[in-house]
Short mmCIF file of C-alpha atoms in Angstrom, two decimals:
data_model
loop_
_atom_site.label_atom_id
_atom_site.label_comp_id
_atom_site.label_asym_id
_atom_site.label_seq_id
_atom_site.Cartn_x
_atom_site.Cartn_y
_atom_site.Cartn_z
CA UNK A 1 -25.64 -141.38 199.28
CA UNK A 2 -27.52 -143.97 197.23
CA UNK A 3 -24.84 -146.56 197.96
CA UNK A 4 -25.00 -145.89 201.72
CA UNK A 5 -28.77 -146.37 201.72
CA UNK A 6 -28.43 -149.53 199.64
CA UNK A 7 -25.67 -150.80 201.94
CA UNK A 8 -27.78 -150.06 205.01
CA UNK A 9 -30.74 -151.85 203.47
CA UNK A 10 -28.69 -154.98 202.66
CA UNK A 11 -27.24 -154.98 206.17
CA UNK A 12 -30.70 -154.51 207.66
CA UNK A 13 -32.00 -157.43 205.62
CA UNK A 14 -29.15 -159.69 206.80
CA UNK A 15 -29.80 -158.73 210.45
CA UNK A 16 -33.54 -159.40 210.02
CA UNK A 17 -33.00 -162.79 208.38
CA UNK A 18 -30.50 -163.99 211.01
CA UNK A 19 -32.70 -162.76 213.89
CA UNK A 20 -35.83 -164.44 212.52
CA UNK A 21 -33.90 -167.64 211.74
CA UNK A 22 -32.42 -167.81 215.25
CA UNK A 23 -35.86 -167.31 216.72
CA UNK A 24 -37.40 -169.92 214.44
CA UNK A 25 -34.75 -172.54 215.27
CA UNK A 26 -35.03 -171.76 218.98
CA UNK A 27 -38.83 -172.11 218.86
CA UNK A 28 -38.90 -175.31 216.86
CA UNK A 29 -35.85 -177.15 218.22
CA UNK A 30 -35.67 -176.01 221.84
CA UNK A 31 -39.31 -175.43 222.71
CA UNK A 32 -40.84 -178.77 221.85
CA UNK A 33 -44.42 -179.58 222.81
CA UNK A 34 -43.12 -182.06 225.38
CA UNK A 35 -41.06 -179.33 227.03
CA UNK A 36 -44.04 -176.96 227.08
CA UNK A 37 -46.23 -179.66 228.63
CA UNK A 38 -43.68 -180.59 231.30
CA UNK A 39 -42.88 -176.93 232.11
CA UNK A 40 -46.47 -175.77 232.37
CA UNK A 41 -48.00 -178.86 233.96
CA UNK A 42 -47.16 -177.60 237.46
CA UNK A 43 -49.52 -174.70 236.91
CA UNK A 44 -52.01 -175.42 234.15
CA UNK A 45 -54.38 -178.25 233.29
CA UNK A 46 -53.66 -180.40 230.23
CA UNK A 47 -56.64 -178.81 228.48
CA UNK A 48 -55.17 -175.34 229.05
CA UNK A 49 -51.72 -176.43 227.89
CA UNK A 50 -53.12 -177.91 224.67
CA UNK A 51 -55.05 -174.70 224.12
CA UNK A 52 -51.81 -172.74 224.64
CA UNK A 53 -49.89 -174.93 222.18
CA UNK A 54 -52.65 -174.50 219.58
CA UNK A 55 -52.63 -170.73 220.09
CA UNK A 56 -48.83 -170.62 219.87
CA UNK A 57 -48.78 -172.59 216.61
CA UNK A 58 -51.56 -170.50 215.09
CA UNK A 59 -49.99 -167.12 215.89
CA UNK A 60 -46.29 -167.99 215.66
CA UNK A 61 -45.97 -166.04 212.38
CA UNK A 62 -47.01 -162.84 214.19
CA UNK A 63 -44.06 -163.27 216.55
CA UNK A 64 -41.67 -163.65 213.63
CA UNK A 65 -43.07 -160.68 211.73
CA UNK A 66 -42.74 -158.46 214.81
CA UNK A 67 -39.00 -159.20 215.13
CA UNK A 68 -37.94 -156.92 212.20
CA UNK A 69 -40.18 -154.12 213.49
CA UNK A 70 -38.74 -154.33 217.00
CA UNK A 71 -35.18 -154.47 215.62
CA UNK A 72 -35.81 -151.50 213.36
CA UNK A 73 -37.17 -149.45 216.28
CA UNK A 74 -34.23 -150.48 218.48
CA UNK A 75 -31.55 -149.67 215.89
CA UNK A 76 -33.23 -146.35 215.07
CA UNK A 77 -33.32 -145.38 218.75
CA UNK A 78 -29.66 -146.33 219.27
CA UNK A 79 -28.70 -144.33 216.15
CA UNK A 80 -30.67 -141.40 217.47
CA UNK A 81 -28.85 -141.60 220.80
CA UNK A 82 -25.48 -141.72 219.04
CA UNK A 83 -26.26 -138.83 216.71
CA UNK A 84 -27.44 -136.74 219.64
CA UNK A 85 -24.45 -137.77 221.75
CA UNK A 86 -22.19 -135.33 219.95
CA UNK A 87 -24.01 -132.50 221.72
CA UNK A 88 -22.64 -133.65 225.06
CA UNK A 89 -19.09 -133.89 223.86
CA UNK A 90 -17.15 -131.19 222.13
CA UNK A 91 -17.13 -133.15 218.88
CA UNK A 92 -18.09 -131.43 215.67
CA UNK A 93 -19.52 -133.59 212.91
CA UNK A 94 -21.21 -133.18 209.59
CA UNK A 95 -22.51 -136.70 209.19
CA UNK A 96 -26.07 -137.69 208.48
CA UNK A 97 -28.29 -139.93 210.58
CA UNK A 98 -27.86 -142.87 208.19
CA UNK A 99 -24.15 -143.08 209.07
CA UNK A 100 -25.03 -143.58 212.75
CA UNK A 101 -27.74 -146.02 211.68
CA UNK A 102 -25.14 -148.13 209.89
CA UNK A 103 -22.92 -148.20 213.00
CA UNK A 104 -25.82 -149.26 215.23
CA UNK A 105 -26.90 -151.85 212.68
CA UNK A 106 -23.41 -153.34 212.41
CA UNK A 107 -23.14 -153.49 216.21
CA UNK A 108 -26.42 -155.45 216.30
CA UNK A 109 -24.42 -158.51 215.19
CA UNK A 110 -23.12 -158.69 218.78
CA UNK A 111 -26.64 -159.47 220.00
CA UNK A 112 -27.25 -161.91 217.15
CA UNK A 113 -24.11 -163.69 218.33
CA UNK A 114 -25.64 -163.84 221.84
CA UNK A 115 -28.70 -165.53 220.32
CA UNK A 116 -26.49 -168.10 218.58
CA UNK A 117 -24.56 -168.80 221.80
CA UNK A 118 -27.79 -169.21 223.76
CA UNK A 119 -29.10 -171.64 221.16
CA UNK A 120 -25.87 -173.67 221.15
CA UNK A 121 -25.79 -173.71 224.97
CA UNK A 122 -29.20 -175.39 225.20
CA UNK A 123 -28.61 -177.61 222.17
CA UNK A 124 -25.30 -179.09 223.26
CA UNK A 125 -24.43 -178.18 226.84
CA UNK A 126 -27.50 -177.83 229.05
CA UNK A 127 -29.79 -180.32 227.38
CA UNK A 128 -32.02 -180.74 230.44
CA UNK A 129 -33.82 -177.42 230.69
CA UNK A 130 -37.21 -175.82 231.31
CA UNK A 131 -39.04 -173.01 229.52
CA UNK A 132 -37.98 -170.66 232.32
CA UNK A 133 -34.32 -171.60 231.85
CA UNK A 134 -34.59 -170.54 228.20
CA UNK A 135 -36.40 -167.36 229.16
CA UNK A 136 -33.97 -166.23 231.84
CA UNK A 137 -30.60 -167.47 230.61
CA UNK A 138 -28.35 -164.77 229.20
CA UNK A 139 -24.77 -165.81 228.37
CA UNK A 140 -22.04 -164.22 230.50
CA UNK A 141 -24.48 -162.05 232.42
CA UNK A 142 -24.60 -161.12 236.10
CA UNK A 143 -27.80 -163.17 236.40
CA UNK A 144 -25.72 -166.35 236.02
CA UNK A 145 -24.19 -165.61 239.44
CA UNK A 146 -27.61 -166.12 241.05
CA UNK A 147 -30.40 -168.67 240.96
CA UNK A 148 -33.19 -166.82 239.15
CA UNK A 149 -35.79 -168.79 241.13
CA UNK A 150 -34.47 -167.34 244.38
CA UNK A 151 -34.23 -163.66 243.48
CA UNK A 152 -36.93 -161.02 243.12
CA UNK A 153 -38.47 -160.67 239.65
CA UNK A 154 -37.53 -157.00 239.36
CA UNK A 155 -33.83 -157.86 239.60
CA UNK A 156 -33.84 -160.19 236.61
CA UNK A 157 -33.78 -157.60 233.80
CA UNK A 158 -31.01 -155.38 235.28
CA UNK A 159 -28.90 -158.48 235.99
CA UNK A 160 -29.48 -159.84 232.47
CA UNK A 161 -28.52 -156.48 230.97
CA UNK A 162 -25.27 -156.43 232.93
CA UNK A 163 -23.32 -158.74 230.65
CA UNK A 164 -20.06 -159.02 228.75
CA UNK A 165 -21.77 -158.68 225.35
CA UNK A 166 -23.33 -155.36 226.34
CA UNK A 167 -19.81 -154.05 227.01
CA UNK A 168 -18.65 -155.55 223.68
CA UNK A 169 -21.57 -153.74 222.01
CA UNK A 170 -20.35 -150.42 223.49
CA UNK A 171 -16.86 -151.12 222.14
CA UNK A 172 -18.19 -151.91 218.66
CA UNK A 173 -20.27 -148.71 218.70
CA UNK A 174 -17.23 -146.72 219.84
CA UNK A 175 -15.10 -148.30 217.11
CA UNK A 176 -17.69 -147.29 214.48
CA UNK A 177 -17.85 -143.74 215.87
CA UNK A 178 -14.05 -143.53 215.92
CA UNK A 179 -13.86 -144.45 212.24
CA UNK A 180 -16.71 -142.18 211.24
CA UNK A 181 -15.65 -139.05 213.09
CA UNK A 182 -11.91 -139.72 212.79
CA UNK A 183 -11.38 -139.22 216.51
CA UNK A 184 -9.48 -141.12 219.20
CA UNK A 185 -11.09 -144.29 220.57
CA UNK A 186 -11.29 -142.81 224.08
CA UNK A 187 -13.27 -139.84 222.81
CA UNK A 188 -15.57 -142.13 220.78
CA UNK A 189 -16.15 -144.34 223.83
CA UNK A 190 -16.98 -141.25 225.87
CA UNK A 191 -19.61 -140.30 223.27
CA UNK A 192 -21.12 -143.81 223.45
CA UNK A 193 -21.20 -143.65 227.26
CA UNK A 194 -22.76 -140.18 227.30
CA UNK A 195 -25.44 -141.04 224.76
CA UNK A 196 -26.28 -144.75 224.55
CA UNK A 197 -24.95 -145.50 228.06
CA UNK A 198 -27.20 -142.95 229.78
CA UNK A 199 -30.19 -143.95 227.64
CA UNK A 200 -29.64 -147.60 228.57
CA UNK A 201 -29.54 -146.76 232.29
CA UNK A 202 -32.82 -144.82 231.95
CA UNK A 203 -34.38 -147.69 229.94
CA UNK A 204 -33.32 -150.34 232.49
CA UNK A 205 -34.58 -148.05 235.28
CA UNK A 206 -37.99 -147.73 233.59
CA UNK A 207 -38.33 -151.49 233.03
CA UNK A 208 -37.27 -152.17 236.64
CA UNK A 209 -39.76 -149.62 237.93
CA UNK A 210 -42.57 -151.14 235.83
CA UNK A 211 -41.68 -154.68 236.91
CA UNK A 212 -41.64 -153.57 240.55
CA UNK A 213 -45.11 -152.09 240.20
CA UNK A 214 -46.56 -155.09 238.42
CA UNK A 215 -44.99 -157.89 240.45
CA UNK B 1 -25.53 -126.97 220.86
CA UNK B 2 -25.45 -123.93 223.09
CA UNK B 3 -24.02 -124.25 226.59
CA UNK B 4 -27.38 -123.36 228.17
CA UNK B 5 -29.25 -126.04 226.16
CA UNK B 6 -26.58 -128.55 227.12
CA UNK B 7 -27.10 -127.65 230.77
CA UNK B 8 -30.90 -128.04 230.47
CA UNK B 9 -30.61 -131.50 228.87
CA UNK B 10 -28.09 -132.45 231.57
CA UNK B 11 -30.46 -131.31 234.32
CA UNK B 12 -33.37 -133.23 232.75
CA UNK B 13 -31.28 -136.42 232.59
CA UNK B 14 -30.15 -136.04 236.21
CA UNK B 15 -33.78 -135.37 237.23
CA UNK B 16 -35.04 -138.50 235.41
CA UNK B 17 -32.29 -140.64 236.96
CA UNK B 18 -33.00 -139.28 240.46
CA UNK B 19 -36.76 -139.78 239.96
CA UNK B 20 -36.31 -143.39 238.86
CA UNK B 21 -33.73 -144.08 241.57
CA UNK B 22 -35.95 -142.64 244.31
CA UNK B 23 -39.08 -144.49 243.15
CA UNK B 24 -37.28 -147.80 242.72
CA UNK B 25 -35.66 -147.52 246.16
CA UNK B 26 -38.96 -146.59 247.83
CA UNK B 27 -40.80 -149.45 246.15
CA UNK B 28 -38.08 -151.98 247.02
CA UNK B 29 -38.11 -150.84 250.66
CA UNK B 30 -41.91 -151.14 250.71
CA UNK B 31 -41.76 -154.66 249.25
CA UNK B 32 -39.06 -155.71 251.71
CA UNK B 33 -41.15 -154.41 254.62
CA UNK B 34 -44.13 -156.46 253.41
CA UNK B 35 -41.92 -159.52 252.99
CA UNK B 36 -40.69 -159.08 256.56
CA UNK B 37 -44.25 -158.57 257.83
CA UNK B 38 -45.57 -161.70 256.13
CA UNK B 39 -42.84 -164.10 257.24
CA UNK B 40 -45.50 -165.44 259.57
CA UNK B 41 -49.25 -164.98 259.07
CA UNK B 42 -49.83 -161.27 259.77
CA UNK B 43 -52.78 -160.12 261.84
CA UNK B 44 -55.77 -159.23 259.69
CA UNK B 45 -59.53 -159.10 259.72
CA UNK B 46 -62.14 -159.20 256.98
CA UNK B 47 -65.84 -159.88 256.57
CA UNK B 48 -67.16 -163.39 256.05
CA UNK B 49 -70.16 -164.24 253.88
CA UNK B 50 -72.39 -163.82 256.94
CA UNK B 51 -71.03 -160.27 257.36
CA UNK B 52 -69.28 -161.27 260.59
CA UNK B 53 -65.66 -160.34 261.22
CA UNK B 54 -63.02 -163.03 260.74
CA UNK B 55 -59.54 -162.35 262.06
CA UNK B 56 -56.18 -164.08 261.90
CA UNK B 57 -56.73 -165.21 265.50
CA UNK B 58 -59.63 -167.34 264.27
CA UNK B 59 -57.32 -169.46 262.11
CA UNK B 60 -56.87 -173.01 263.36
CA UNK B 61 -53.65 -173.81 265.19
CA UNK B 62 -51.44 -176.56 263.78
CA UNK B 63 -53.03 -176.32 260.34
CA UNK B 64 -51.38 -175.34 257.08
CA UNK B 65 -53.01 -172.19 255.75
CA UNK B 66 -53.43 -171.47 252.06
CA UNK B 67 -54.67 -168.01 251.10
CA UNK B 68 -56.21 -167.86 247.63
CA UNK B 69 -56.70 -164.33 246.31
CA UNK B 70 -59.14 -164.48 243.43
CA UNK B 71 -61.65 -162.63 241.32
CA UNK B 72 -64.82 -164.28 240.06
CA UNK B 73 -64.33 -162.87 236.56
CA UNK B 74 -60.82 -164.22 236.16
CA UNK B 75 -60.59 -167.36 234.01
CA UNK B 76 -57.39 -168.63 235.61
CA UNK B 77 -58.99 -168.27 239.06
CA UNK B 78 -61.82 -170.50 237.87
CA UNK B 79 -59.37 -173.20 236.77
CA UNK B 80 -57.46 -172.97 240.06
CA UNK B 81 -60.64 -173.19 242.12
CA UNK B 82 -61.87 -176.19 240.10
CA UNK B 83 -58.56 -177.94 240.80
CA UNK B 84 -58.89 -177.17 244.52
CA UNK B 85 -62.43 -178.61 244.64
CA UNK B 86 -61.19 -181.76 242.92
CA UNK B 87 -58.01 -182.29 244.94
CA UNK B 88 -58.36 -180.54 248.32
CA UNK B 89 -58.64 -183.94 250.06
CA UNK B 90 -54.96 -184.62 249.31
CA UNK B 91 -54.06 -181.75 251.64
CA UNK B 92 -54.34 -182.97 255.20
CA UNK B 93 -54.78 -180.46 258.06
CA UNK B 94 -55.12 -177.57 255.69
CA UNK B 95 -57.38 -174.55 255.90
CA UNK B 96 -58.18 -172.66 252.72
CA UNK B 97 -58.84 -168.93 252.93
CA UNK B 98 -60.46 -167.55 249.77
CA UNK B 99 -60.27 -163.78 249.50
CA UNK B 100 -61.88 -161.51 246.92
CA UNK B 101 -62.42 -157.78 246.75
CA UNK B 102 -65.93 -158.39 245.47
CA UNK B 103 -69.16 -158.30 247.45
CA UNK B 104 -70.39 -161.24 249.55
CA UNK B 105 -73.27 -161.82 247.12
CA UNK B 106 -70.95 -162.21 244.12
CA UNK B 107 -68.57 -164.45 246.08
CA UNK B 108 -71.44 -166.61 247.28
CA UNK B 109 -72.74 -167.07 243.73
CA UNK B 110 -69.24 -168.10 242.64
CA UNK B 111 -68.94 -170.55 245.56
CA UNK B 112 -72.26 -172.12 244.53
CA UNK B 113 -71.38 -172.23 240.82
CA UNK B 114 -67.95 -173.79 241.36
CA UNK B 115 -69.16 -176.02 244.23
CA UNK B 116 -66.48 -174.54 246.48
CA UNK B 117 -68.66 -175.33 249.49
CA UNK B 118 -67.46 -178.93 249.09
CA UNK B 119 -64.04 -177.87 250.39
CA UNK B 120 -63.98 -178.57 254.09
CA UNK B 121 -62.07 -176.01 256.19
CA UNK B 122 -62.70 -173.24 253.68
CA UNK B 123 -63.19 -169.65 254.72
CA UNK B 124 -64.51 -167.05 252.28
CA UNK B 125 -63.67 -163.43 252.92
CA UNK B 126 -64.77 -160.24 251.24
CA UNK B 127 -62.02 -157.62 251.23
CA UNK B 128 -63.81 -154.73 249.58
CA UNK B 129 -61.28 -152.11 250.64
CA UNK B 130 -58.37 -154.24 249.40
CA UNK B 131 -56.66 -154.13 252.80
CA UNK B 132 -55.56 -157.76 252.60
CA UNK B 133 -54.31 -157.20 249.08
CA UNK B 134 -52.07 -154.44 250.41
CA UNK B 135 -51.03 -156.50 253.42
CA UNK B 136 -49.89 -159.46 251.29
CA UNK B 137 -48.74 -157.30 248.34
CA UNK B 138 -51.08 -158.90 245.81
CA UNK B 139 -50.93 -157.52 242.27
CA UNK B 140 -52.36 -160.37 240.17
CA UNK B 141 -55.24 -162.83 240.36
CA UNK B 142 -55.06 -165.58 241.29
CA UNK B 143 -52.27 -165.39 243.84
CA UNK B 144 -51.81 -168.20 246.31
CA UNK B 145 -49.89 -167.63 249.53
CA UNK B 146 -48.89 -170.74 251.45
CA UNK B 147 -48.04 -171.01 255.17
CA UNK B 148 -47.00 -174.18 257.00
CA UNK B 149 -48.55 -175.50 260.20
CA UNK B 150 -46.26 -173.23 262.27
CA UNK B 151 -47.77 -170.26 260.41
CA UNK B 152 -44.45 -169.68 258.66
CA UNK B 153 -44.36 -168.42 255.10
CA UNK B 154 -43.58 -171.10 252.52
CA UNK B 155 -44.20 -169.59 249.10
CA UNK B 156 -46.23 -167.13 247.09
CA UNK B 157 -47.49 -168.31 243.71
CA UNK B 158 -48.43 -165.57 241.28
CA UNK B 159 -50.86 -166.80 238.67
CA UNK B 160 -52.64 -170.10 238.47
CA UNK B 161 -51.13 -173.01 240.40
CA UNK B 162 -52.14 -176.63 240.86
CA UNK B 163 -52.79 -178.03 244.33
CA UNK B 164 -50.40 -180.91 243.58
CA UNK B 165 -47.54 -178.41 243.13
CA UNK B 166 -48.34 -176.75 246.46
CA UNK B 167 -48.43 -180.14 248.13
CA UNK B 168 -45.01 -180.99 246.69
CA UNK B 169 -43.61 -177.73 248.10
CA UNK B 170 -45.09 -178.37 251.54
CA UNK B 171 -43.70 -181.92 251.84
#
């Protein structure tokens, strides 16, 4: 048990470090002051933009320190979904929550990979970009089929969430479940769909509903 | 988990999904109806600072119309209004319609403070009941809704926007 906790902690630490590093590089390399000025100058005065840059620099550390908290909440919720998923399938298991936590944590590397791809895309492929391009671009997502400037705001999140990496994440979760519960992959995938899949649909629905009401 | 508990959780999930689905669909339909209704300047009426009624029929023909929805306590509205006062001359044949849900007295004080009276072709309307907000589907201040000289919708800017950007869009 001690080793599992220790293993989970090391894995968690690696995920945190990579996530913060990716965010730091993205903020410092991609979002230069010149880019911020050129992107915001259509809306704000120079005085406001300088104020914004000062504020951003002063409170940047808060953004970085929130990342581990957000990740921890996310991984915990996914683990919770997975551990509760067994109730909807006829699978019996005797495993503790921390086992599901490890699976969800390992699968998180898929999204870290997305971050790395996004960073590389703007660093080497689309070098002429705006702040909005960085904000809305999601590799291999349904949003790439549309021009985000032309579609309604409420559609952006569901289209971003519909992406190849999300499917890959489901497969990684199912693979972890298969190994843990010693069941067939199909059965494990069914558990992921019934637990995480449904939760994701509800989550996307809630965000869409909120965006619709606020936009 | 017992079969009955499984059924209850299943029903709750289906209920949540149906609730979200219904609300999202209703809201999208509502927004689409507003979009359709505001393709050209919709008919409206609101009170001016002199407590007289101003309607869409009173808008000048052949002029571009820019509706600015604002609130006197909003900082971004102040910046936008200051920019308008400074640069309104660059917009030829343009009428500016400033709309707030506040009282005429508060709007008038704001107009005086920000020297908005300098803007020629400006109309100030008090929309206390928020009817115009509903009509144009306004959820944030400031929001700027731009129509061309044929009264056709050009663009809606949510949040602060510079007059130069509007001008670029119109040309």
